Structures are given as structure tokens and as C-alpha cells.
mmCIF file with all atom_site columns, C-alpha atoms in Angstrom:
data_model
loop_
_atom_site.group_PDB
_atom_site.id
_atom_site.type_symbol
_atom_site.label_atom_id
_atom_site.label_alt_id
_atom_site.label_comp_id
_atom_site.label_asym_id
_atom_site.label_entity_id
_atom_site.label_seq_id
_atom_site.pdbx_PDB_ins_code
_atom_site.Cartn_x
_atom_site.Cartn_y
_atom_site.Cartn_z
_atom_site.occupancy
_atom_site.B_iso_or_equiv
_atom_site.pdbx_formal_charge
_atom_site.auth_seq_id
_atom_site.auth_comp_id
_atom_site.auth_asym_id
_atom_site.auth_atom_id
_atom_site.pdbx_PDB_model_num
ATOM 1   C CA . MET A 1 1   ? -8.219  0.385   13.219  1.00 0.00 ? 46  MET A CA 1
ATOM 2   C CA . ILE A 1 2   ? -6.120  3.310   12.056  1.00 0.00 ? 47  ILE A CA 1
ATOM 3   C CA . LEU A 1 3   ? -6.257  2.318   8.383   1.00 0.00 ? 48  LEU A CA 1
ATOM 4   C CA . LYS A 1 4   ? -9.731  3.107   7.035   1.00 0.00 ? 49  LYS A CA 1
ATOM 5   C CA . LYS A 1 5   ? -9.819  2.205   3.344   1.00 0.00 ? 50  LYS A CA 1
ATOM 6   C CA . ILE A 1 6   ? -7.472  0.579   0.833   1.00 0.00 ? 51  ILE A CA 1
ATOM 7   C CA . VAL A 1 7   ? -7.866  1.196   -2.885  1.00 0.00 ? 52  VAL A CA 1
ATOM 8   C CA . LEU A 1 8   ? -6.398  -1.282  -5.377  1.00 0.00 ? 53  LEU A CA 1
ATOM 9   C CA . ARG A 1 9   ? -5.762  -0.685  -9.078  1.00 0.00 ? 54  ARG A CA 1
ATOM 10  C CA . THR A 1 10  ? -5.797  -4.081  -10.727 1.00 0.00 ? 55  THR A CA 1
ATOM 11  C CA . ASN A 1 11  ? -7.125  -7.510  -9.964  1.00 0.00 ? 56  ASN A CA 1
ATOM 12  C CA . ASP A 1 12  ? -3.746  -9.257  -9.923  1.00 0.00 ? 57  ASP A CA 1
ATOM 13  C CA . GLY A 1 13  ? -2.167  -11.510 -7.311  1.00 0.00 ? 58  GLY A CA 1
ATOM 14  C CA . PHE A 1 14  ? -0.813  -8.584  -5.304  1.00 0.00 ? 59  PHE A CA 1
ATOM 15  C CA . SER A 1 15  ? -4.199  -6.866  -5.122  1.00 0.00 ? 60  SER A CA 1
ATOM 16  C CA . GLN A 1 16  ? -5.961  -10.109 -4.259  1.00 0.00 ? 61  GLN A CA 1
ATOM 17  C CA . ALA A 1 17  ? -3.502  -10.775 -1.430  1.00 0.00 ? 62  ALA A CA 1
ATOM 18  C CA . ILE A 1 18  ? -3.978  -7.254  -0.045  1.00 0.00 ? 63  ILE A CA 1
ATOM 19  C CA . GLU A 1 19  ? -7.751  -7.502  -0.396  1.00 0.00 ? 64  GLU A CA 1
ATOM 20  C CA . GLU A 1 20  ? -7.871  -10.838 1.454   1.00 0.00 ? 65  GLU A CA 1
ATOM 21  C CA . TRP A 1 21  ? -5.589  -9.532  4.219   1.00 0.00 ? 66  TRP A CA 1
ATOM 22  C CA . ALA A 1 22  ? -7.652  -6.339  4.576   1.00 0.00 ? 67  ALA A CA 1
ATOM 23  C CA . LYS A 1 23  ? -10.931 -8.245  4.798   1.00 0.00 ? 68  LYS A CA 1
ATOM 24  C CA . ASN A 1 24  ? -9.482  -10.373 7.600   1.00 0.00 ? 69  ASN A CA 1
ATOM 25  C CA . LYS A 1 25  ? -8.587  -7.130  9.415   1.00 0.00 ? 70  LYS A CA 1
ATOM 26  C CA . ASN A 1 26  ? -11.971 -5.480  8.706   1.00 0.00 ? 71  ASN A CA 1
ATOM 27  C CA . ILE A 1 27  ? -10.410 -2.803  6.527   1.00 0.00 ? 72  ILE A CA 1
ATOM 28  C CA . GLU A 1 28  ? -12.601 -1.583  3.692   1.00 0.00 ? 73  GLU A CA 1
ATOM 29  C CA . THR A 1 29  ? -11.217 -2.246  0.205   1.00 0.00 ? 74  THR A CA 1
ATOM 30  C CA . SER A 1 30  ? -12.264 -1.170  -3.253  1.00 0.00 ? 75  SER A CA 1
ATOM 31  C CA . PHE A 1 31  ? -10.923 -1.477  -6.758  1.00 0.00 ? 76  PHE A CA 1
ATOM 32  C CA . PHE A 1 32  ? -10.368 1.655   -8.795  1.00 0.00 ? 77  PHE A CA 1
ATOM 33  C CA . ASP A 1 33  ? -13.006 1.502   -11.508 1.00 0.00 ? 78  ASP A CA 1
ATOM 34  C CA . GLY A 1 34  ? -11.989 4.549   -13.539 1.00 0.00 ? 79  GLY A CA 1
ATOM 35  C CA . LYS A 1 35  ? -15.302 6.360   -13.063 1.00 0.00 ? 80  LYS A CA 1
ATOM 36  C CA . GLU A 1 36  ? -13.530 9.158   -11.228 1.00 0.00 ? 81  GLU A CA 1
ATOM 37  C CA . SER A 1 37  ? -9.971  10.372  -11.397 1.00 0.00 ? 82  SER A CA 1
ATOM 38  C CA . LEU A 1 38  ? -7.593  8.230   -9.374  1.00 0.00 ? 83  LEU A CA 1
ATOM 39  C CA . PHE A 1 39  ? -6.203  11.463  -7.963  1.00 0.00 ? 84  PHE A CA 1
ATOM 40  C CA . ASP A 1 40  ? -9.663  12.355  -6.616  1.00 0.00 ? 85  ASP A CA 1
ATOM 41  C CA . THR A 1 41  ? -10.273 8.844   -5.291  1.00 0.00 ? 86  THR A CA 1
ATOM 42  C CA . VAL A 1 42  ? -7.166  8.458   -3.109  1.00 0.00 ? 87  VAL A CA 1
ATOM 43  C CA . ASP A 1 43  ? -5.414  10.805  -0.741  1.00 0.00 ? 88  ASP A CA 1
ATOM 44  C CA . SER A 1 44  ? -2.207  8.810   -0.322  1.00 0.00 ? 89  SER A CA 1
ATOM 45  C CA . LEU A 1 45  ? -0.071  6.011   -1.761  1.00 0.00 ? 90  LEU A CA 1
ATOM 46  C CA . VAL A 1 46  ? 1.773   3.049   -0.234  1.00 0.00 ? 91  VAL A CA 1
ATOM 47  C CA . ILE A 1 47  ? 4.296   1.229   -2.407  1.00 0.00 ? 92  ILE A CA 1
ATOM 48  C CA . LEU A 1 48  ? 5.379   -2.237  -1.306  1.00 0.00 ? 93  LEU A CA 1
ATOM 49  C CA . HIS A 1 49  ? 8.540   -3.496  -2.984  1.00 0.00 ? 94  HIS A CA 1
ATOM 50  C CA . GLU A 1 50  ? 11.560  -5.762  -2.670  1.00 0.00 ? 95  GLU A CA 1
ATOM 51  C CA . ASP A 1 51  ? 15.058  -4.305  -2.660  1.00 0.00 ? 96  ASP A CA 1
ATOM 52  C CA . HIS A 1 52  ? 13.928  -0.978  -4.191  1.00 0.00 ? 97  HIS A CA 1
ATOM 53  C CA . ASN A 1 53  ? 12.685  -2.767  -7.316  1.00 0.00 ? 98  ASN A CA 1
ATOM 54  C CA . ILE A 1 54  ? 9.927   -0.347  -8.357  1.00 0.00 ? 99  ILE A CA 1
ATOM 55  C CA . SER A 1 55  ? 8.444   -0.279  -11.839 1.00 0.00 ? 100 SER A CA 1
ATOM 56  C CA . LYS A 1 56  ? 8.520   2.816   -14.012 1.00 0.00 ? 101 LYS A CA 1
ATOM 57  C CA . ASP A 1 57  ? 4.725   3.211   -13.952 1.00 0.00 ? 102 ASP A CA 1
ATOM 58  C CA . VAL A 1 58  ? 4.672   3.085   -10.142 1.00 0.00 ? 103 VAL A CA 1
ATOM 59  C CA . LYS A 1 59  ? 7.441   5.710   -9.992  1.00 0.00 ? 104 LYS A CA 1
ATOM 60  C CA . GLU A 1 60  ? 5.428   7.914   -12.356 1.00 0.00 ? 105 GLU A CA 1
ATOM 61  C CA . LEU A 1 61  ? 2.308   7.409   -10.228 1.00 0.00 ? 106 LEU A CA 1
ATOM 62  C CA . ARG A 1 62  ? 4.256   8.335   -7.086  1.00 0.00 ? 107 ARG A CA 1
ATOM 63  C CA . ASP A 1 63  ? 5.649   11.469  -8.741  1.00 0.00 ? 108 ASP A CA 1
ATOM 64  C CA . ALA A 1 64  ? 2.193   12.538  -9.954  1.00 0.00 ? 109 ALA A CA 1
ATOM 65  C CA . LEU A 1 65  ? 0.645   12.115  -6.491  1.00 0.00 ? 110 LEU A CA 1
ATOM 66  C CA . GLU A 1 66  ? 3.518   13.961  -4.828  1.00 0.00 ? 111 GLU A CA 1
ATOM 67  C CA . LYS A 1 67  ? 3.040   16.885  -7.254  1.00 0.00 ? 112 LYS A CA 1
ATOM 68  C CA . LEU A 1 68  ? -0.541  17.076  -5.965  1.00 0.00 ? 113 LEU A CA 1
ATOM 69  C CA . HIS A 1 69  ? 0.808   17.120  -2.379  1.00 0.00 ? 114 HIS A CA 1
ATOM 70  C CA . LYS A 1 70  ? -0.589  13.701  -1.570  1.00 0.00 ? 115 LYS A CA 1
ATOM 71  C CA . SER A 1 71  ? 1.509   11.728  0.854   1.00 0.00 ? 116 SER A CA 1
ATOM 72  C CA . THR A 1 72  ? 3.385   8.633   -0.286  1.00 0.00 ? 117 THR A CA 1
ATOM 73  C CA . HIS A 1 73  ? 5.245   5.932   1.574   1.00 0.00 ? 118 HIS A CA 1
ATOM 74  C CA . GLN A 1 74  ? 7.497   3.123   0.359   1.00 0.00 ? 119 GLN A CA 1
ATOM 75  C CA . ILE A 1 75  ? 8.075   -0.138  2.202   1.00 0.00 ? 120 ILE A CA 1
ATOM 76  C CA . ASP A 1 76  ? 10.884  -2.540  1.359   1.00 0.00 ? 121 ASP A CA 1
ATOM 77  C CA . ILE A 1 77  ? 9.692   -5.912  2.635   1.00 0.00 ? 122 ILE A CA 1
ATOM 78  C CA . ASN A 1 78  ? 13.300  -7.106  2.790   1.00 0.00 ? 123 ASN A CA 1
ATOM 79  C CA . ALA A 1 79  ? 14.222  -4.391  5.283   1.00 0.00 ? 124 ALA A CA 1
ATOM 80  C CA . THR A 1 80  ? 14.260  -4.965  9.016   1.00 0.00 ? 125 THR A CA 1
ATOM 81  C CA . MET A 1 81  ? 10.753  -6.269  9.635   1.00 0.00 ? 126 MET A CA 1
ATOM 82  C CA . ASN A 1 82  ? 9.991   -4.403  12.864  1.00 0.00 ? 127 ASN A CA 1
ATOM 83  C CA . ALA A 1 83  ? 11.233  -1.122  11.404  1.00 0.00 ? 128 ALA A CA 1
ATOM 84  C CA . ALA A 1 84  ? 9.215   -1.599  8.203   1.00 0.00 ? 129 ALA A CA 1
ATOM 85  C CA . VAL A 1 85  ? 6.029   -2.303  10.153  1.00 0.00 ? 130 VAL A CA 1
ATOM 86  C CA . ALA A 1 86  ? 6.607   0.553   12.599  1.00 0.00 ? 131 ALA A CA 1
ATOM 87  C CA . SER A 1 87  ? 7.363   3.037   9.839   1.00 0.00 ? 132 SER A CA 1
ATOM 88  C CA . LEU A 1 88  ? 4.054   2.376   8.068   1.00 0.00 ? 133 LEU A CA 1
ATOM 89  C CA . ARG A 1 89  ? 2.100   2.593   11.309  1.00 0.00 ? 134 ARG A CA 1
ATOM 90  C CA . PHE A 1 90  ? 3.850   5.851   12.192  1.00 0.00 ? 135 PHE A CA 1
ATOM 91  C CA . TRP A 1 91  ? 3.172   7.228   8.685   1.00 0.00 ? 136 TRP A CA 1
ATOM 92  C CA . ILE A 1 92  ? -0.535  6.344   8.941   1.00 0.00 ? 137 ILE A CA 1
ATOM 93  C CA . GLU A 1 93  ? -0.818  7.890   12.413  1.00 0.00 ? 138 GLU A CA 1
ATOM 94  C CA . ASN A 1 94  ? 0.821   11.126  11.241  1.00 0.00 ? 139 ASN A CA 1
ATOM 95  C CA . ASN A 1 95  ? -0.921  11.503  7.871   1.00 0.00 ? 140 ASN A CA 1
ATOM 96  C CA . LYS A 1 96  ? -4.332  10.071  8.821   1.00 0.00 ? 141 LYS A CA 1
ATOM 97  C CA . PRO A 1 97  ? -5.172  8.979   5.262   1.00 0.00 ? 142 PRO A CA 1
ATOM 98  C CA . LYS A 1 98  ? -8.787  8.163   4.514   1.00 0.00 ? 143 LYS A CA 1
ATOM 99  C CA . SER A 1 99  ? -8.232  6.325   1.236   1.00 0.00 ? 144 SER A CA 1
ATOM 100 C CA . VAL A 1 100 ? -4.845  4.716   0.552   1.00 0.00 ? 145 VAL A CA 1
ATOM 101 C CA . LEU A 1 101 ? -3.805  3.299   -2.800  1.00 0.00 ? 146 LEU A CA 1
ATOM 102 C CA . PHE A 1 102 ? -1.670  0.178   -2.264  1.00 0.00 ? 147 PHE A CA 1
ATOM 103 C CA . VAL A 1 103 ? 0.555   -0.837  -5.178  1.00 0.00 ? 148 VAL A CA 1
ATOM 104 C CA . GLY A 1 104 ? 3.194   -3.511  -5.579  1.00 0.00 ? 149 GLY A CA 1
ATOM 105 C CA . ASN A 1 105 ? 4.650   -6.004  -7.984  1.00 0.00 ? 150 ASN A CA 1
ATOM 106 C CA . ASP A 1 106 ? 2.702   -9.230  -8.451  1.00 0.00 ? 151 ASP A CA 1
ATOM 107 C CA . ASN A 1 107 ? 5.918   -11.179 -7.688  1.00 0.00 ? 152 ASN A CA 1
ATOM 108 C CA . LEU A 1 108 ? 5.772   -10.007 -4.068  1.00 0.00 ? 153 LEU A CA 1
ATOM 109 C CA . THR A 1 109 ? 3.099   -12.573 -3.334  1.00 0.00 ? 154 THR A CA 1
ATOM 110 C CA . LYS A 1 110 ? 5.667   -15.347 -3.873  1.00 0.00 ? 155 LYS A CA 1
ATOM 111 C CA . SER A 1 111 ? 7.835   -14.015 -1.063  1.00 0.00 ? 156 SER A CA 1
ATOM 112 C CA . GLN A 1 112 ? 7.445   -15.319 2.476   1.00 0.00 ? 157 GLN A CA 1
ATOM 113 C CA . ARG A 1 113 ? 8.635   -11.877 3.640   1.00 0.00 ? 158 ARG A CA 1
ATOM 114 C CA . PHE A 1 114 ? 5.506   -10.344 2.060   1.00 0.00 ? 159 PHE A CA 1
ATOM 115 C CA . THR A 1 115 ? 3.254   -12.726 3.976   1.00 0.00 ? 160 THR A CA 1
ATOM 116 C CA . ASP A 1 116 ? 5.211   -12.141 7.194   1.00 0.00 ? 161 ASP A CA 1
ATOM 117 C CA . TYR A 1 117 ? 5.041   -8.378  6.693   1.00 0.00 ? 162 TYR A CA 1
ATOM 118 C CA . LEU A 1 118 ? 1.259   -8.380  6.298   1.00 0.00 ? 163 LEU A CA 1
ATOM 119 C CA . GLU A 1 119 ? 0.874   -10.611 9.340   1.00 0.00 ? 164 GLU A CA 1
ATOM 120 C CA . LYS A 1 120 ? 3.003   -8.344  11.527  1.00 0.00 ? 165 LYS A CA 1
ATOM 121 C CA . LEU A 1 121 ? 1.369   -5.203  10.135  1.00 0.00 ? 166 LEU A CA 1
ATOM 122 C CA . GLY A 1 122 ? -2.082  -6.570  10.919  1.00 0.00 ? 167 GLY A CA 1
ATOM 123 C CA . ALA A 1 123 ? -1.055  -7.092  14.524  1.00 0.00 ? 168 ALA A CA 1
ATOM 124 C CA . VAL A 1 124 ? -0.232  -3.399  15.052  1.00 0.00 ? 169 VAL A CA 1
ATOM 125 C CA . LEU A 1 125 ? -2.992  -1.686  13.094  1.00 0.00 ? 170 LEU A CA 1
#
């Protein structure tokens, strides 16, 4: 498994879906508890979104991590599925993150594309 650990920020539908998927793939997950700085806890960020619909707080988080030279990657689940899956795998292989913060809008969980994306991603990790 090339993805070692996923960190989640909140206990919403998105985080629960990622946590369940990760457990099925034997990927360690944890929730950010605020005891340490988020910037010390994670070394990279993955943003899952639909049609470039990214919230202001996620954009600010991305900008803050990039200023600290931590790698970030954005995935549009409505893009070409094979390309979206391959790009994340390629990014993970090149950056070798140890602790990745996954963020996304809670509405993603209502999309069949989100479910399909996780299924296809799990097959190549």
C-alpha cells in the first residue's frame, strides 16, 4: 500500500466515508484532535471536489500548507475517472507522503462519482 496514513479534520459524512474506505483498504486513519498543530501533524493535503467547487476555508488551508512547502493535490471527481485515479497515484508515488490530510465537501458523499472514484482508487493503491 503506497498510502500510509490519512488524517481527517471533522467527523462529517465526507470524513466518515473516507475513514470507512480506508479501513477496508487497511490504510491507517486518524482524526485531527487539535493537540498538536495541524501543520506538524500532516505533510501533505489532498482536496477532493466536484467541478472546482472548493470552499474558502479549504483554499486558505491549501495556501497555508503550500507556504510551508507541503505538497498538495486536488482531484475533481467529475474529471475523467482513469486520469483522476492515475494522477493521485502518481502524486503519492512521487511525493511519498507519510500523513495525508484528506478534505472535501460533505455533499460529495451523495455523488455516485465519489463512490466510483474511491472504488477505482482502492484498486490501484
